[in-house]
Short mmCIF file of C-alpha atoms in Angstrom, two decimals:
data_model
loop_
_atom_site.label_atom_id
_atom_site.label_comp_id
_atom_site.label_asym_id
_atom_site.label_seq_id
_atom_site.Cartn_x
_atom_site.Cartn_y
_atom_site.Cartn_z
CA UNK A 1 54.46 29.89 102.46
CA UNK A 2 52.00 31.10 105.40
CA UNK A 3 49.08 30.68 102.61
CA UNK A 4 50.30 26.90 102.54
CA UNK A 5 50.64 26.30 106.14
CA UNK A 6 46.87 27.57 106.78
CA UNK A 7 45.45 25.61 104.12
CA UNK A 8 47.32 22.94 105.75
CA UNK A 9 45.85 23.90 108.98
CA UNK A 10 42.29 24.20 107.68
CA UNK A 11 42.39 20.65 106.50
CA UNK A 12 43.49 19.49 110.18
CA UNK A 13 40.82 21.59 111.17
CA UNK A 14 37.96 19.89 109.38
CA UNK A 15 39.30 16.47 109.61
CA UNK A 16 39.31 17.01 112.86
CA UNK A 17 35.83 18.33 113.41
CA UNK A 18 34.53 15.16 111.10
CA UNK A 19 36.28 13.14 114.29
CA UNK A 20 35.18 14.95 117.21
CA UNK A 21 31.65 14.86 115.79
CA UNK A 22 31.16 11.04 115.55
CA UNK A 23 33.12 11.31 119.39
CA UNK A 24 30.25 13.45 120.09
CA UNK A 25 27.17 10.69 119.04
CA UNK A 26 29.10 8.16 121.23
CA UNK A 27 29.56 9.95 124.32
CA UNK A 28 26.01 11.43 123.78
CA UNK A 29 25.18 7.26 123.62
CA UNK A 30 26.88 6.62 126.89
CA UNK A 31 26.09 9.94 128.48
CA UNK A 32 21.86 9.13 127.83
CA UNK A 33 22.48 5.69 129.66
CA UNK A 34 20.77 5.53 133.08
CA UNK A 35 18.96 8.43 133.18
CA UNK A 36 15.33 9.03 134.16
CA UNK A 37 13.75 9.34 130.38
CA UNK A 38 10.88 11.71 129.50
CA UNK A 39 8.27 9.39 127.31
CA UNK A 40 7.98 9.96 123.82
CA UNK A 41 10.95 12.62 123.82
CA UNK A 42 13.45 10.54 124.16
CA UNK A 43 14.71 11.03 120.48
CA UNK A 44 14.62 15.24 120.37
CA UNK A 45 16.53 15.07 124.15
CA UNK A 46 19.82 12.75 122.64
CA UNK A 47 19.34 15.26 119.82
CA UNK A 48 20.27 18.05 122.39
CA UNK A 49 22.84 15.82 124.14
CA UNK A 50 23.98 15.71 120.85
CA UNK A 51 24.23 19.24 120.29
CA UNK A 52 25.74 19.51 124.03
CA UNK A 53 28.10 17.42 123.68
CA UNK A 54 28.38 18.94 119.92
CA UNK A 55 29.65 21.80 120.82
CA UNK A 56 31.90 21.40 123.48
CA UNK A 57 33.86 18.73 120.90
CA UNK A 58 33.54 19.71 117.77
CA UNK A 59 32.65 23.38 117.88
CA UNK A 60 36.38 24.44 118.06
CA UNK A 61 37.67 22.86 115.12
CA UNK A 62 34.63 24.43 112.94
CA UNK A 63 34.92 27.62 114.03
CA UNK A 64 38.74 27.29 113.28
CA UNK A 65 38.26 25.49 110.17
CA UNK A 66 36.44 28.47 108.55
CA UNK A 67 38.34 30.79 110.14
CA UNK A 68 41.16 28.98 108.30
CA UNK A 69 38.89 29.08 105.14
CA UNK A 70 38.34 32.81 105.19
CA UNK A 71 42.02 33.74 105.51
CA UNK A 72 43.53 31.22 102.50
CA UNK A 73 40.43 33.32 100.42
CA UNK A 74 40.60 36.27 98.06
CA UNK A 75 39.20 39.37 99.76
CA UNK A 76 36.46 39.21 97.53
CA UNK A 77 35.71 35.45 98.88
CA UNK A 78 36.16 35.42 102.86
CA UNK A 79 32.73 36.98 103.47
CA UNK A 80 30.77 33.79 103.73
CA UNK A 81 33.15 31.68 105.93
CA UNK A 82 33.60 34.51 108.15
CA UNK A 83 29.69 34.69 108.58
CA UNK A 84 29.54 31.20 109.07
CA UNK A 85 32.03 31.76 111.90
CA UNK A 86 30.78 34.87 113.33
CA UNK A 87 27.35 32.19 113.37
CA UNK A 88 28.89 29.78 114.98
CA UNK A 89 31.28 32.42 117.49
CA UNK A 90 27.41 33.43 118.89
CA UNK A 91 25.96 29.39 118.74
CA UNK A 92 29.57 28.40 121.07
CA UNK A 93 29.12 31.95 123.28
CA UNK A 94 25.18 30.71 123.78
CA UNK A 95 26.41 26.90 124.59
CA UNK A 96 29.77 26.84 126.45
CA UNK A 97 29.94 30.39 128.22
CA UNK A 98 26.68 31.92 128.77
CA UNK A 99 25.22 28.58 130.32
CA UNK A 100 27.84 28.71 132.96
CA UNK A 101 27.10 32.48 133.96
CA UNK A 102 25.38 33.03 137.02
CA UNK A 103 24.09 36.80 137.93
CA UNK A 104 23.16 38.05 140.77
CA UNK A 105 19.76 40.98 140.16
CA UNK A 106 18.20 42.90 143.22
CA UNK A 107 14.66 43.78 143.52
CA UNK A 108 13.48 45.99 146.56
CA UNK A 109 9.80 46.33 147.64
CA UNK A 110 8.56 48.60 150.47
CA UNK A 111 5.67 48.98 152.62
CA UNK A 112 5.14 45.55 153.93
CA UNK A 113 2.11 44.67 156.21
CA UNK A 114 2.55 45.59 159.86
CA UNK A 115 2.75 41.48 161.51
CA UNK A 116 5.72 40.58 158.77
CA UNK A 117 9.56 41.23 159.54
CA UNK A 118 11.65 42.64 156.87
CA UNK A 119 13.01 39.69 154.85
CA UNK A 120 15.79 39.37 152.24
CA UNK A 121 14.90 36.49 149.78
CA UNK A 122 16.87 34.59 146.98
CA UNK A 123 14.44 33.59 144.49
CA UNK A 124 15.41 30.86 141.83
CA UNK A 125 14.02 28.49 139.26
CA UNK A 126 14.34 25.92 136.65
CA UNK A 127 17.46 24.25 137.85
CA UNK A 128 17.02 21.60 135.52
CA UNK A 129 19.73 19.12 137.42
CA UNK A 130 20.69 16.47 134.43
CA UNK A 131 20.72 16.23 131.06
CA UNK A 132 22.74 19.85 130.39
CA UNK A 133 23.18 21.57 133.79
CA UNK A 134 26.00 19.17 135.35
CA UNK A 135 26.97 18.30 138.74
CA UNK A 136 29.84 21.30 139.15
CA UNK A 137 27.33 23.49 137.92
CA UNK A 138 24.72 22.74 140.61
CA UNK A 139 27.54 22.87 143.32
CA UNK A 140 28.51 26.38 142.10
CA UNK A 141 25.02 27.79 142.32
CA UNK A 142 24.61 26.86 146.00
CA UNK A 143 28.17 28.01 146.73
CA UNK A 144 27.13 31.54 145.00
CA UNK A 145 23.94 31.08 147.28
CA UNK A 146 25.77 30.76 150.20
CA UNK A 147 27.86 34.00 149.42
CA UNK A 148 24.76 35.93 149.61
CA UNK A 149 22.91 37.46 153.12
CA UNK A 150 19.52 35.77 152.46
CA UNK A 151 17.34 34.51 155.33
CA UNK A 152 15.51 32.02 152.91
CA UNK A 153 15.40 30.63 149.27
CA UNK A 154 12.59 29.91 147.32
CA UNK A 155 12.77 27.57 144.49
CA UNK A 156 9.88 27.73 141.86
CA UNK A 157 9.82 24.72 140.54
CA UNK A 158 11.68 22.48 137.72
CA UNK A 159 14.22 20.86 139.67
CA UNK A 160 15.67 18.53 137.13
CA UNK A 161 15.62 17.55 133.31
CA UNK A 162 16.23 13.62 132.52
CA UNK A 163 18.55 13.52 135.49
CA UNK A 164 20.70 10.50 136.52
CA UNK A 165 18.90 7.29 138.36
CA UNK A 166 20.14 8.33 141.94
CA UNK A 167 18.35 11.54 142.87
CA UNK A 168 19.69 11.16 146.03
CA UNK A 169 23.40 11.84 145.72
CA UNK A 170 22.77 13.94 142.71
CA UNK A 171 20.97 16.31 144.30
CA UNK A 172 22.90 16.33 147.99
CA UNK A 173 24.54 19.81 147.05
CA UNK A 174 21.32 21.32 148.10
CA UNK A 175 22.09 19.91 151.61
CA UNK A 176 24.50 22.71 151.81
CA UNK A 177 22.46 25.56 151.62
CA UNK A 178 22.50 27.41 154.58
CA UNK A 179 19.35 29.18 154.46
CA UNK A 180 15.75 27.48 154.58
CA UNK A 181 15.13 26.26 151.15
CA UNK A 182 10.96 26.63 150.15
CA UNK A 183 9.74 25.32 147.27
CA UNK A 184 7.25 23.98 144.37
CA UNK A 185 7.42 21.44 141.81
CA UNK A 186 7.38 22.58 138.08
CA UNK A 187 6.05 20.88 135.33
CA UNK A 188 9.33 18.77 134.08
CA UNK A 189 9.03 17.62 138.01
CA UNK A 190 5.56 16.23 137.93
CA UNK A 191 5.04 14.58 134.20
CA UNK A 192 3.97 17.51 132.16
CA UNK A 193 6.15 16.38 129.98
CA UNK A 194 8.89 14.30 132.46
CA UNK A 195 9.73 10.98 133.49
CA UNK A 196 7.96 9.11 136.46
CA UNK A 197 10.24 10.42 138.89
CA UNK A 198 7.76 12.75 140.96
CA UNK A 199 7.62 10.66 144.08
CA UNK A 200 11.26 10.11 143.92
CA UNK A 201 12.41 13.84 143.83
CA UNK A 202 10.12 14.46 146.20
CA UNK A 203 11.67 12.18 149.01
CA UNK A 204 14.47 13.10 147.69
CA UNK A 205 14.84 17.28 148.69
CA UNK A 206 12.99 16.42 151.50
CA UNK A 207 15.64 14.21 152.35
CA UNK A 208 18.28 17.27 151.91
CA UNK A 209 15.98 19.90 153.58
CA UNK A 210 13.96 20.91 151.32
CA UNK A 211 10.46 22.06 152.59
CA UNK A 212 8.10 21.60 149.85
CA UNK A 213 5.06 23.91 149.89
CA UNK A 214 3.24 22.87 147.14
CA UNK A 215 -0.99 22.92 148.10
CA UNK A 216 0.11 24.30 151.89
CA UNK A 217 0.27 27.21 153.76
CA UNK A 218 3.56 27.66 156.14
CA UNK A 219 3.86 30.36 158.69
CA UNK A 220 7.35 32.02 158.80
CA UNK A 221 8.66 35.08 160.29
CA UNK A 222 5.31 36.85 160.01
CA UNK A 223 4.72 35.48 156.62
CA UNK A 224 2.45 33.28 155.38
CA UNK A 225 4.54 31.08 152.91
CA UNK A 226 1.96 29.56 150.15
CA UNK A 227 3.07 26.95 147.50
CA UNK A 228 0.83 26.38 144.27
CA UNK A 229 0.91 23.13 142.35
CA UNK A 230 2.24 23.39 138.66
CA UNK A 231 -0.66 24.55 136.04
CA UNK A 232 0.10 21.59 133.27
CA UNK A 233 0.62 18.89 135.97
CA UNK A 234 -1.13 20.02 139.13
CA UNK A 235 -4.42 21.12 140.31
CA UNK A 236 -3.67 24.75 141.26
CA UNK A 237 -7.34 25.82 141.07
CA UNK A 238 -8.40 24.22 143.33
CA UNK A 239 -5.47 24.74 145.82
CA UNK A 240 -6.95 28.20 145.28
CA UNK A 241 -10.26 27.75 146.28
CA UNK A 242 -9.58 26.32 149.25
CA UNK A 243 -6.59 28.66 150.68
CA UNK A 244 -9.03 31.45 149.29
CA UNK A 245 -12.42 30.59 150.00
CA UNK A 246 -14.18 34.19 149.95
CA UNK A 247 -11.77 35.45 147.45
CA UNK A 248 -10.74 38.94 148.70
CA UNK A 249 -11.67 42.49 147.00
CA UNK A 250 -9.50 45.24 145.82
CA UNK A 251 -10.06 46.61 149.07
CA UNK A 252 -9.34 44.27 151.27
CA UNK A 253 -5.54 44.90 152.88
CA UNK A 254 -2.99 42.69 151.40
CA UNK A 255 -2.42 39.91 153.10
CA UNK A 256 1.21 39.02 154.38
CA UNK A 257 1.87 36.25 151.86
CA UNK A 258 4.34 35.13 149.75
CA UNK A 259 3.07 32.95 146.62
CA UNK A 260 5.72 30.32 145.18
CA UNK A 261 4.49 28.70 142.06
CA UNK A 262 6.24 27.61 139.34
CA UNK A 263 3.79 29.30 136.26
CA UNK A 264 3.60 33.07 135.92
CA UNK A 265 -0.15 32.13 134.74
CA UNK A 266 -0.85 30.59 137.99
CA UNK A 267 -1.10 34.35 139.26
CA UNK A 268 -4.03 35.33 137.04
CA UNK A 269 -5.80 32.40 138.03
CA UNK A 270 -5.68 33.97 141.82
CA UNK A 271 -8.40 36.61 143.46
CA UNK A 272 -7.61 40.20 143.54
CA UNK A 273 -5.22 41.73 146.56
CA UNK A 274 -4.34 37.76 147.13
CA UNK A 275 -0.68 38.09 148.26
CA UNK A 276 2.30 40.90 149.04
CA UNK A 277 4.13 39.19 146.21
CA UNK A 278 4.09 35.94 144.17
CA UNK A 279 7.21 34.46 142.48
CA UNK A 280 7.16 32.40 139.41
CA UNK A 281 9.76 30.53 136.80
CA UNK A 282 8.93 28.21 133.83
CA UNK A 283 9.54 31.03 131.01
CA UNK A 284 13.70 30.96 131.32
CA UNK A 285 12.96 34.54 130.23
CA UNK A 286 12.99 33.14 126.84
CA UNK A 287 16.17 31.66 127.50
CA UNK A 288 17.86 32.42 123.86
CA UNK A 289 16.48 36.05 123.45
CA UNK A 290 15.48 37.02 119.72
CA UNK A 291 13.74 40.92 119.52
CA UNK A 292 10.28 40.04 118.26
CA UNK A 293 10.70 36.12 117.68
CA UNK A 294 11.56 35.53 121.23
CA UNK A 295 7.75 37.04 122.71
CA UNK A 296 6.05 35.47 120.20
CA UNK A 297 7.25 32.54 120.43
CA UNK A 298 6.73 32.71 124.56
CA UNK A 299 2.67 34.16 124.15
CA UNK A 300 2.13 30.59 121.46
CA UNK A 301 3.91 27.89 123.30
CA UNK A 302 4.93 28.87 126.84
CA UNK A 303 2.58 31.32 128.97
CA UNK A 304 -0.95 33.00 127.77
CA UNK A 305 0.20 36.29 129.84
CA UNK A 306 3.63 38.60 129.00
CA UNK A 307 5.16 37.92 131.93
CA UNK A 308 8.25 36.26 131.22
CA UNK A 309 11.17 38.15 132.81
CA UNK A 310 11.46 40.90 136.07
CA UNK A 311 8.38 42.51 138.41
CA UNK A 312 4.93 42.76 137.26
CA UNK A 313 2.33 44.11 138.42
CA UNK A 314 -0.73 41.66 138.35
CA UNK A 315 -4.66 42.17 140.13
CA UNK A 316 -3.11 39.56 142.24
CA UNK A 317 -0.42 41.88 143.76
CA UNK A 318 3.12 42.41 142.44
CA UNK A 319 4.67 39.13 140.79
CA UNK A 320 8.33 38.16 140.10
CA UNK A 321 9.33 35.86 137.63
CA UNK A 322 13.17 34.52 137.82
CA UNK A 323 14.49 33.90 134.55
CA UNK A 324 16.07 30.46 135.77
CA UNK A 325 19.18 28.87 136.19
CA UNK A 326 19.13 25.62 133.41
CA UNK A 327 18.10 25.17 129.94
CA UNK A 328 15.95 22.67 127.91
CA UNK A 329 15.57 21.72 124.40
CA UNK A 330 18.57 23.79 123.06
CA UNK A 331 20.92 23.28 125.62
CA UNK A 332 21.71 27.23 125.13
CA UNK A 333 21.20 30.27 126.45
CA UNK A 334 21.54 33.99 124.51
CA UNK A 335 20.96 37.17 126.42
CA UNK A 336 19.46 35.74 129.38
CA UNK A 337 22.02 35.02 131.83
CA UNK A 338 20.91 32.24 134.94
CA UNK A 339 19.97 34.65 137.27
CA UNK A 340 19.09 34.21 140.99
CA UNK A 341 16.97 37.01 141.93
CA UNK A 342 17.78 38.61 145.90
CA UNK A 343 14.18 40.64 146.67
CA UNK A 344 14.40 42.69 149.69
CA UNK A 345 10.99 43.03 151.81
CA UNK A 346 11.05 46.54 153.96
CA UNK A 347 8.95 49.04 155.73
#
């Protein structure tokens, strides 16, 4: 009798999965429908608005259709729809809960130069406003910044990914951060690859407070506040040469900057001694974290130096690299929770 009913439950189950998959490709159809499109990838990104969308539908009624398999099984049997669940357990963990995580990770440096005040930062990155991190999702992460005793935020860079026409009221949440808000633009932000939206975003966090630092120098609470233009879409080198004409030597004394760029390998393009710290996104920390695959897969595709995750020290100074808030191309994340990173400055 209970051997019947769960056969007659896994059946529901997969008939039902079979239906909230084809649900999924339409929504995914109307959900990609006036957005800001990234040329040439439109196809692989309604693939992963597939898969979002995927999994939030249809996951459930896999997972309990061979769950339902395993049990109506002999013993001998139920291994391989149980590991096809316990797959697809981790794939659902990595798309519906992790993603919606948000940790908070302290870093503390000392002995900062005599004209600068002691500062508490948030540092943050890769936002990625749009195609998978959603509107509730972007309200939360300024609510949790709000909840935390920061006298400024610095953003490094990849504010959106194929995000709805109006920037504008999209990205208003911002408007409510009580601290300043500093930042760069990343490479999704400027065309590298992204849609032509660069002028557009720009006016846009301007228009909610954002002061964008990208190529400038800003003076703040004894700091000098330096923004770097994106390595793929920008012209960082020359940035460099300019807001470091004579370069500076190992012994020179550090100077009392602060370095936002979006690239960790923005930093080893910079002169010796060149900043207190620098603070850097772009890697997501590998965003679905595989022992071995993972780094190698980061050294070939994403950065030519291993920093992808925490503090480094660099010939440039000390360098922090946030392991983001969003995802792209898998809209997943495994073992890297979104993370905004507090970094106290102190004597």
């Amino acid at each position: 009798m209970i051997g019947a009913s769960i056969q007659r439950s896994g059946r529901w189950a997969w008939r039902l999965f079979a239906l909230a998959a084809l649900l999924s490709v339409g929504i995914s159809l109307w959900d990609y429908a006036g957005r800001w499109y990234t040329p040439r990838l439109e196809l692989r990104n309604f693939i992963m608005l597939g898969l979002f969308w995927g999994a939030r539908l249809a996951g459930p009624f896999l997972l309990w259709g061979l769950i339902a398999q395993a049990v109506a099984l002999p013993w001998s049997r139920r291994w391989r729809p149980l590991l096809g669940a316990l797959f697809v357990s981790v794939g659902l963990w990595a798309s519906l809960v992790e993603p919606e995580l948000i940790r908070v990770r302290t870093t503390t440096l000392t002995g900062i130069p005599a004209s600068a005040q002691p500062v508490r930062l948030a540092v943050i990155a890769d936002i990625h406003w749009g195609l998978f991190l959603r509107d509730h999702q972007l309200q939360r992460l300024v609510d949790r910044l709000n909840a935390l005793e920061v006298d400024a935020v610095l953003v490094a860079g990849d504010w959106v990914h194929e995000p709805p026409r109006d920037l504008h009221a999209g990205l208003a949440p911002l408007a409510q951060v009580r601290a300043p808000l500093f930042g760069v633009m990343g490479n999704h932000d400027v065309q590298a690859p992204g849609p032509d939206l660069t002028e557009p975003l720009r006016a846009a966090l301007q228009a909610h407070g954002v002061r964008l630092l990208d190529g400038r120098t800003l003076a703040w609470r004894g700091w000098e506040l330096v923004g770097l233009d994106d390595l793929w879409g920008g012209q960082p080198q020359a940035q460099i040469r300019a807001l470091w004409p004579s370069g500076t030597t190992p012994a020179t004394p550090v100077p009392a900057r602060l370095v936002v760029t979006h690239q960790p390998d923005t930093v080893a393009l910079l002169p010796p001694s060149a900043a207190f710290l620098s603070v850097a996104g772009h890697t997501h920390g590998g965003q679905i974290w595989i022992p071995g695959l993972t780094p190698w897969f980061l050294r070939h595709t994403n950065t030519e130096q291993p920093w992808w995750n925490g503090l480094y020290t660099t010939p440039a100074g000390p360098l922090l690299v946030t392991p983001g808030i969003g995802t792209i191309g898998p809209p997943a994340r495994l073992a890297v929770v979104p993370t905004i990173d507090v970094v106290e400055l102190r004597r």
